């Protein structure tokens, strides 16, 4: 059963439909089985399985197992890969990486919610990390999040357009009417270090664009274009003493800080909610329609934001027949449905106000090796035909085939595709305004490759 597809289906988990939903929706979670544990405790059952005298192994008693069902994307975490992608953007890299698994994912991949443009980069490296870690790092460090439902994996930098679900808010812990509702909302927060710094040259708008309070979703309304601001962040070209982490744009750090500050936790008994669902809380304090009609548009928008949320996480607890039955006598041949066992269901939702775009946590790049070897290459794949000649760009940089990445060819069944670099700078032992020394390695020469700032995306010929 390991690595086999499976579906966990949750029907109405309440006995005799004590909670009435508008639709008796069946919630399906499709993935693969990654873990199995045998829970059988009956001694006779174990002897029956291991009876060497029996030619046919038969299970005559009830046996219980626990399974772990995980996303099919877990298959991308079972490898360690080293690849180089040149002159492309992160979306194309993600597509190429997922392309290696197109026959085993069995889910459609939806990129239609990627609305922003991502510039091409000279070099994007994957080093000693699984394909899942790699696409997670690329996505999260650029403000892209991904999630899945039964049939589709979504990559998004804006929210998918779905219909709002109206949910009752009932803080009565007894819930005498057996109402499908959110029963409590609470907030958790902890002390954190300062995550970003920005400044402005306009005293009237001292914060950057995202910090200007807007009651609309940022990508639906043009933000205040009179705000002029400078982003302050360090690149290793200008500073060799600053942490690599500082290269994350302050605008992304601010979005992440906003998500942490504004997210809420809510407890509910509604089993069919999904990630990315928009929900509207229906509570009497929000329902003074006559008063709202008399308010101006801005106040109406603010009132809306107090009750309109998106679900960004969902932790569920379901106790049903299969779990409870494990505590009964395994020799009892009664059907589970005849045991009259009680069930329960609850979940904890992480909610974010609808006008705030979710930004995932940032991931650390793998640490580059101190140095490695490589061979200078030319315009063609055939080194021998161009050996001892010079091939450079207008800046005198050379291309290198790095040995560190060469083994990936056979695994990917690609030839010289994922381990040659773009044009790299060649370090000089002496350099000043009036004198210096410079050499250009020739095709076929073996060179030493080092990494600036220990950044795997910044190799140079040392």
Coordinates of C-alpha atoms in Angstrom, one line a residue:
X1 CA 0.0 0.0 0.0
X2 CA 2.9 2.4 0.4
X3 CA 3.1 5.1 -2.3
X4 CA -0.4 4.1 -3.5
X5 CA -3.0 6.7 -4.2
X6 CA -5.8 7.0 -1.7
X7 CA -8.8 9.2 -0.9
X8 CA -10.0 10.2 2.5
X9 CA -13.7 11.1 2.3
X10 CA -15.4 12.9 5.1
X11 CA -19.2 12.7 5.0
X12 CA -21.4 14.6 7.4
X13 CA -19.6 13.5 10.6
X14 CA -22.5 14.2 12.9
X15 CA -24.7 11.4 14.0
X16 CA -28.2 11.4 12.6
X17 CA -27.4 14.6 10.8
X18 CA -27.8 16.5 14.1
X19 CA -26.1 19.5 12.3
X20 CA -27.9 20.5 9.2
X21 CA -25.8 21.8 6.4
X22 CA -27.2 23.4 3.2
X23 CA -25.6 20.6 1.2
X24 CA -24.4 17.2 2.4
X25 CA -21.1 17.7 0.7
X26 CA -18.5 14.9 0.7
X27 CA -15.1 16.4 1.5
X28 CA -12.4 14.4 -0.3
X29 CA -8.6 14.6 0.4
X30 CA -6.6 12.9 -2.4
X31 CA -3.0 11.9 -1.8
X32 CA -0.7 8.9 -1.4
X33 CA -0.2 6.6 1.6
X34 CA 3.3 7.3 3.1
X35 CA 3.1 5.4 6.4
X36 CA 1.3 2.3 7.7
X37 CA 1.2 1.0 11.3
X38 CA -0.5 -2.2 12.4
X39 CA -2.5 -1.7 15.5
X40 CA -3.9 -5.2 16.1
X41 CA -3.7 -6.3 19.7
X42 CA -5.3 -9.8 19.5
X43 CA -2.7 -12.5 20.2
X44 CA -4.7 -15.2 18.2
X45 CA -4.8 -12.9 15.2
X46 CA -1.1 -12.5 15.2
X47 CA -0.6 -16.3 15.4
X48 CA -2.9 -16.9 12.5
X49 CA -1.0 -14.5 10.3
X50 CA 2.4 -16.1 11.1
X51 CA 1.2 -19.8 11.1
X52 CA 3.8 -21.5 9.0
X53 CA 1.7 -24.7 8.7
X54 CA -1.0 -22.9 6.8
X55 CA -0.6 -22.5 3.1
X56 CA -3.2 -19.8 3.0
X57 CA -2.9 -16.8 5.4
X58 CA -6.4 -15.7 6.5
X59 CA -7.4 -13.0 8.8
X60 CA -10.2 -14.3 10.9
X61 CA -10.4 -11.4 13.3
X62 CA -10.8 -7.7 13.2
X63 CA -7.4 -6.0 12.6
X64 CA -6.7 -2.3 12.8
X65 CA -4.2 -0.1 11.0
X66 CA -3.3 3.5 11.0
X67 CA -2.3 5.2 7.7
X68 CA -0.7 8.5 6.9
X69 CA -2.2 10.2 3.8
X70 CA 0.0 13.0 2.4
X71 CA 0.0 15.2 -0.6
X72 CA 1.3 13.7 -3.8
X73 CA 3.9 16.5 -3.8
X74 CA 5.7 14.5 -1.1
X75 CA 7.1 12.4 -3.9
X76 CA 9.2 15.5 -4.8
X77 CA 10.9 15.4 -1.5
X78 CA 12.4 11.9 -2.0
X79 CA 15.5 13.1 -3.9
X80 CA 18.5 15.4 -3.7
X81 CA 19.2 17.2 -6.9
X82 CA 21.8 19.6 -8.3
X83 CA 20.7 21.7 -11.3
X84 CA 21.5 25.0 -13.0
X85 CA 18.9 27.0 -14.8
X86 CA 20.1 29.9 -16.9
X87 CA 18.4 33.0 -18.4
X88 CA 14.9 32.2 -17.2
X89 CA 12.5 33.2 -14.4
X90 CA 11.3 31.4 -11.4
X91 CA 7.9 30.4 -12.9
X92 CA 9.5 28.6 -15.8
X93 CA 11.9 26.9 -13.4
X94 CA 9.0 25.6 -11.3
X95 CA 7.3 24.4 -14.4
X96 CA 10.4 22.5 -15.6
X97 CA 10.9 20.9 -12.2
X98 CA 7.3 19.8 -11.9
X99 CA 7.6 18.5 -15.5
X100 CA 9.9 15.7 -14.3
X101 CA 6.9 14.3 -12.4
X102 CA 4.0 14.9 -14.8
X103 CA 3.3 11.1 -15.0
X104 CA 3.0 10.6 -11.3
X105 CA 1.4 13.7 -9.9
X106 CA -2.1 12.9 -11.3
X107 CA -3.3 16.4 -10.6
X108 CA -3.7 19.4 -12.8
X109 CA -1.3 22.3 -12.1
X110 CA -3.0 25.7 -12.2
X111 CA -0.8 28.8 -12.8
X112 CA -3.7 31.1 -13.7
X113 CA -3.5 33.0 -10.4
X114 CA 0.1 34.2 -11.1
X115 CA -0.6 37.8 -12.0
X116 CA 2.8 39.5 -11.4
X117 CA 5.8 39.5 -13.7
X118 CA 9.0 37.8 -12.6
X119 CA 12.1 39.0 -14.3
X120 CA 14.6 36.7 -15.9
X121 CA 17.7 35.8 -13.9
X122 CA 21.1 34.9 -15.3
X123 CA 21.4 31.9 -12.9
X124 CA 19.1 30.0 -10.6
X125 CA 20.8 27.1 -8.8
X126 CA 19.4 24.0 -7.1
X127 CA 22.1 22.5 -4.9
X128 CA 21.8 19.4 -2.7
X129 CA 18.1 20.0 -2.0
X130 CA 15.0 18.0 -2.9
X131 CA 12.8 19.2 -5.8
X132 CA 10.0 20.0 -3.2
X133 CA 12.4 22.1 -1.1
X134 CA 13.6 23.8 -4.2
X135 CA 10.2 24.9 -5.6
X136 CA 9.1 25.8 -2.1
X137 CA 12.2 28.1 -1.7
X138 CA 11.7 29.7 -5.0
X139 CA 8.0 30.3 -4.4
X140 CA 8.0 31.5 -0.9
X141 CA 11.0 33.8 -1.3
X142 CA 9.1 35.6 -4.1
X143 CA 5.8 35.8 -2.4
X144 CA 4.2 32.9 -4.2
X145 CA 2.1 30.3 -2.3
X146 CA 0.7 27.0 -3.4
X147 CA -1.9 24.6 -2.1
X148 CA -4.1 21.8 -3.5
X149 CA -7.6 20.4 -3.5
X150 CA -8.8 17.0 -4.7
X151 CA -7.8 17.4 -8.4
X152 CA -5.7 20.5 -8.7
X153 CA -2.5 22.1 -7.4
X154 CA -2.7 25.9 -7.4
X155 CA 0.3 28.3 -7.6
X156 CA -0.8 31.9 -6.7
X157 CA 0.4 35.4 -5.9
X158 CA -3.1 36.6 -5.7
X159 CA -6.2 34.9 -4.5
X160 CA -8.3 32.6 -6.6
X161 CA -11.7 34.1 -7.3
X162 CA -14.3 32.0 -5.4
X163 CA -17.7 32.7 -4.0
X164 CA -18.0 33.8 -0.4
X165 CA -19.4 31.3 2.1
X166 CA -21.6 32.9 4.8
X167 CA -21.0 31.3 8.2
X168 CA -22.8 32.0 11.4
X169 CA -20.8 33.2 14.4
X170 CA -22.2 31.7 17.6
X171 CA -20.1 32.2 20.7
X172 CA -22.4 30.1 22.9
X173 CA -20.3 27.2 23.9
X174 CA -23.3 24.9 24.4
X175 CA -24.6 25.4 20.9
X176 CA -28.0 24.1 22.0
X177 CA -29.5 24.6 18.6
X178 CA -26.8 22.4 17.0
X179 CA -25.9 25.2 14.7
X180 CA -23.1 24.9 12.1
X181 CA -21.0 27.8 13.0
X182 CA -17.7 29.4 14.1
X183 CA -17.8 29.3 17.9
X184 CA -14.8 31.3 18.9
X185 CA -12.1 33.6 17.5
X186 CA -8.8 34.3 19.2
X187 CA -5.4 35.8 18.5
X188 CA -1.9 34.6 19.3
X189 CA 1.2 36.7 19.0
X190 CA 4.8 36.6 20.1
X191 CA 7.8 39.0 20.4
X192 CA 9.7 39.2 17.1
X193 CA 12.7 41.1 15.9
X194 CA 12.4 43.9 13.5
X195 CA 12.0 42.3 10.0
X196 CA 12.3 45.3 7.7
X197 CA 13.2 49.0 7.5
X198 CA 12.1 51.5 4.9
X199 CA 12.1 55.3 4.5
X200 CA 10.4 58.0 2.4
X201 CA 11.4 61.3 0.9
X202 CA 7.8 62.6 1.3
X203 CA 6.9 63.6 4.9
X204 CA 3.2 63.3 4.1
X205 CA 3.5 59.6 3.3
X206 CA 6.3 58.3 5.5
X207 CA 5.5 54.7 4.9
X208 CA 5.8 52.6 1.8
X209 CA 2.9 51.8 -0.5
X210 CA 1.6 48.7 1.2
X211 CA 1.5 50.5 4.5
X212 CA -0.9 53.1 3.2
X213 CA -4.2 52.0 4.6
X214 CA -6.5 50.8 1.8
X215 CA -9.9 49.2 2.3
X216 CA -9.7 47.4 -1.0
X217 CA -7.7 44.4 -2.1
X218 CA -4.3 45.8 -3.3
X219 CA -4.5 44.3 -6.8
X220 CA -8.0 45.5 -7.3
X221 CA -7.4 49.2 -6.6
X222 CA -4.6 51.5 -7.6
X223 CA -2.7 52.4 -4.5
X224 CA -1.7 56.0 -3.6
X225 CA 0.7 56.9 -6.5
X226 CA 1.8 60.1 -4.7
X227 CA 3.8 58.2 -2.2
X228 CA 7.5 58.3 -3.1
X229 CA 9.7 55.9 -1.2
X230 CA 13.1 54.2 -1.3
X231 CA 13.7 50.6 -0.5
X232 CA 16.8 49.9 1.5
X233 CA 18.3 46.5 1.0
X234 CA 21.8 45.1 0.6
X235 CA 23.2 43.1 -2.3
X236 CA 26.4 41.3 -2.0
X237 CA 27.9 43.4 -4.9
X238 CA 27.8 46.4 -2.6
X239 CA 28.3 44.9 0.8
X240 CA 30.4 41.8 1.7
X241 CA 29.5 42.0 5.4
X242 CA 25.7 41.8 5.4
X243 CA 23.7 38.7 5.9
X244 CA 22.3 37.0 2.8
X245 CA 18.9 37.3 4.3
X246 CA 18.9 41.0 3.8
X247 CA 18.5 40.5 0.1
X248 CA 14.9 39.7 0.6
X249 CA 13.0 42.7 -0.5
X250 CA 11.5 44.8 2.3
X251 CA 8.2 44.9 0.5
X252 CA 7.9 41.1 0.9
X253 CA 9.1 41.3 4.5
X254 CA 6.4 43.8 5.2
X255 CA 3.8 41.7 3.6
X256 CA 4.9 38.7 5.7
X257 CA 4.9 40.8 8.9
X258 CA 1.4 42.0 8.1
X259 CA 0.2 38.4 7.7
X260 CA 1.6 37.5 11.1
X261 CA 0.1 40.5 12.8
X262 CA -3.3 40.3 11.2
X263 CA -4.1 36.6 11.1
X264 CA -6.6 35.1 13.6
X265 CA -7.5 31.6 14.8
X266 CA -11.1 30.4 14.9
X267 CA -12.8 27.2 16.0
X268 CA -15.6 25.7 14.0
X269 CA -17.6 22.6 13.5
X270 CA -18.0 22.9 9.7
X271 CA -16.2 20.0 8.0
X272 CA -16.4 21.1 4.3
X273 CA -14.2 24.2 4.4
X274 CA -11.2 24.4 2.2
X275 CA -8.0 26.4 2.0
X276 CA -8.5 29.6 -0.1
X277 CA -12.2 29.8 0.8
X278 CA -13.6 33.2 1.4
X279 CA -15.9 33.3 4.4
X280 CA -18.2 36.0 5.7
X281 CA -19.1 36.0 9.4
X282 CA -22.8 36.4 10.0
X283 CA -23.2 38.0 13.4
X284 CA -25.9 40.3 14.8
X285 CA -23.4 43.1 15.5
X286 CA -22.7 43.3 11.8
X287 CA -26.4 43.1 10.7
X288 CA -27.7 46.6 11.5
X289 CA -28.6 47.2 7.9
X290 CA -30.4 50.5 8.4
X291 CA -27.4 52.0 10.2
X292 CA -25.0 50.7 7.5
X293 CA -27.0 52.3 4.7
X294 CA -26.6 55.7 6.4
X295 CA -22.8 55.3 6.7
X296 CA -20.4 56.5 4.1
X297 CA -18.6 54.1 1.8
X298 CA -15.4 54.1 3.8
X299 CA -17.1 53.0 7.0
X300 CA -19.0 50.3 5.1
X301 CA -15.8 49.0 3.7
X302 CA -14.2 48.9 7.2
X303 CA -17.3 47.0 8.5
X304 CA -16.9 44.5 5.7
X305 CA -13.3 43.9 6.5
X306 CA -14.2 43.0 10.1
X307 CA -16.2 40.0 8.9
X308 CA -14.7 39.0 5.5
X309 CA -11.8 36.5 5.7
X310 CA -9.9 33.9 3.8
X311 CA -8.9 30.5 5.2
X312 CA -5.1 30.1 5.1
X313 CA -4.8 27.0 7.3
X314 CA -7.1 24.3 8.6
X315 CA -6.3 21.8 11.4
X316 CA -9.0 19.2 11.7
X317 CA -9.9 16.6 14.4
X318 CA -12.3 13.8 13.5
X319 CA -13.2 11.0 15.8
X320 CA -15.3 8.4 14.0
X321 CA -16.2 4.6 14.1
X322 CA -12.8 3.5 12.8
X323 CA -10.9 5.1 15.6
X324 CA -13.3 4.2 18.4
X325 CA -13.6 0.6 17.2
X326 CA -10.0 -0.1 17.9
X327 CA -10.8 -0.1 21.6
X328 CA -13.3 -2.9 21.4
X329 CA -12.8 -6.7 21.5
X330 CA -11.2 -7.7 18.2
X331 CA -13.1 -11.1 18.3
X332 CA -16.4 -9.3 18.3
X333 CA -17.9 -9.8 14.8
X334 CA -20.5 -7.1 15.0
X335 CA -20.5 -4.6 12.2
X336 CA -19.2 -1.2 13.1
X337 CA -22.5 0.5 12.2
X338 CA -24.2 -1.7 14.8
X339 CA -21.9 -0.6 17.7
X340 CA -23.6 2.8 18.2
X341 CA -20.3 4.6 18.7
X342 CA -20.3 8.3 19.1
X343 CA -18.5 10.7 16.7
X344 CA -17.1 14.2 17.0
X345 CA -15.6 16.7 14.6
X346 CA -13.9 20.1 15.1
X347 CA -11.4 22.3 13.4
X348 CA -9.2 25.2 14.0
X349 CA -9.0 27.7 11.1
X350 CA -6.3 30.3 10.5
X351 CA -8.1 33.3 9.1
X352 CA -6.7 36.4 7.3
X353 CA -8.6 39.5 6.4
X354 CA -9.6 39.3 2.8
X355 CA -7.8 42.6 1.8
X356 CA -4.4 41.2 2.8
X357 CA -2.5 39.0 0.4
X358 CA -1.1 35.9 2.1
X359 CA 2.7 35.8 2.1
X360 CA 4.4 32.5 3.1
X361 CA 7.4 32.2 5.4
X362 CA 10.8 32.7 3.7
X363 CA 13.2 29.7 3.1
X364 CA 17.0 29.7 3.5
X365 CA 19.2 28.9 0.5
X366 CA 21.4 25.9 0.8
X367 CA 25.0 26.8 1.7
X368 CA 27.3 26.7 -1.2
X369 CA 30.6 24.6 -1.1
X370 CA 33.8 26.5 -0.5
X371 CA 35.0 25.7 -4.0
X372 CA 34.6 23.1 -6.8
X373 CA 36.0 22.2 -10.2
X374 CA 34.8 22.9 -13.7
X375 CA 35.8 22.9 -17.4
X376 CA 35.6 26.0 -19.5
X377 CA 33.2 25.4 -22.5
X378 CA 32.5 27.1 -25.8
X379 CA 29.5 27.8 -27.9
X380 CA 29.0 24.2 -28.9
X381 CA 28.8 21.1 -26.7
X382 CA 31.9 19.6 -28.3
X383 CA 34.9 20.8 -26.3
X384 CA 37.5 19.0 -28.4
X385 CA 36.6 20.8 -31.6
X386 CA 37.1 24.2 -29.8
X387 CA 39.9 23.3 -27.4
X388 CA 42.5 26.0 -26.7
X389 CA 40.3 28.8 -28.2
X390 CA 38.7 31.7 -26.3
X391 CA 34.9 32.1 -26.0
X392 CA 33.7 35.1 -23.9
X393 CA 30.9 37.7 -23.8
X394 CA 31.5 41.5 -24.1
X395 CA 32.6 41.6 -20.5
X396 CA 35.3 39.0 -20.8
X397 CA 33.3 36.4 -18.9
X398 CA 33.5 32.7 -19.7
X399 CA 31.1 29.7 -19.5
X400 CA 31.9 26.8 -17.3
X401 CA 30.6 23.2 -17.0
X402 CA 30.7 22.6 -13.2
X403 CA 31.6 19.0 -12.2
X404 CA 29.4 19.4 -9.1
X405 CA 26.2 19.3 -11.2
X406 CA 27.4 16.8 -13.9
X407 CA 25.8 13.6 -12.4
X408 CA 22.4 15.1 -12.7
X409 CA 22.5 14.5 -16.5
X410 CA 22.0 10.8 -16.2
X411 CA 19.2 11.1 -13.6
X412 CA 17.3 13.6 -15.7
X413 CA 18.2 11.9 -19.0
X414 CA 19.3 15.3 -20.3
X415 CA 22.6 16.0 -22.0
X416 CA 24.6 19.0 -20.7
X417 CA 21.5 20.9 -19.9
X418 CA 21.4 21.4 -16.1
X419 CA 25.0 21.8 -15.1
X420 CA 26.6 24.5 -17.3
X421 CA 26.7 28.1 -16.1
X422 CA 26.0 31.4 -17.8
X423 CA 29.0 33.6 -18.4
X424 CA 31.0 33.9 -15.2
X425 CA 33.4 36.6 -14.0
X426 CA 37.0 35.6 -13.7
X427 CA 38.8 36.7 -10.6
X428 CA 42.0 38.7 -10.9
X429 CA 44.9 38.4 -8.5
X430 CA 45.9 42.0 -9.0
X431 CA 43.6 44.9 -9.8
X432 CA 44.0 48.7 -9.4
X433 CA 43.4 51.9 -11.3
X434 CA 46.8 51.9 -13.0
X435 CA 47.9 48.3 -13.1
X436 CA 46.7 44.8 -12.8
X437 CA 46.7 41.3 -14.1
X438 CA 44.0 39.6 -16.1
X439 CA 43.8 36.3 -17.8
X440 CA 41.0 34.5 -19.8
X441 CA 40.8 30.8 -19.4
X442 CA 40.6 28.9 -22.7
X443 CA 38.0 26.2 -23.7
X444 CA 39.0 22.9 -22.2
X445 CA 40.9 24.5 -19.3
X446 CA 40.1 23.2 -15.8
X447 CA 39.2 26.0 -13.4
X448 CA 38.3 26.4 -9.7
X449 CA 34.8 27.8 -9.0
X450 CA 34.1 29.7 -5.8
X451 CA 30.9 31.3 -4.6
X452 CA 30.6 35.0 -3.6
X453 CA 29.1 35.4 -0.2
X454 CA 28.6 31.7 0.0
X455 CA 25.7 32.2 -2.3
X456 CA 25.0 29.2 -4.6
X457 CA 23.6 31.6 -7.2
X458 CA 26.8 33.7 -7.4
X459 CA 29.7 31.5 -8.7
X460 CA 32.8 33.0 -10.2
X461 CA 36.1 31.6 -11.6
X462 CA 38.7 32.0 -8.8

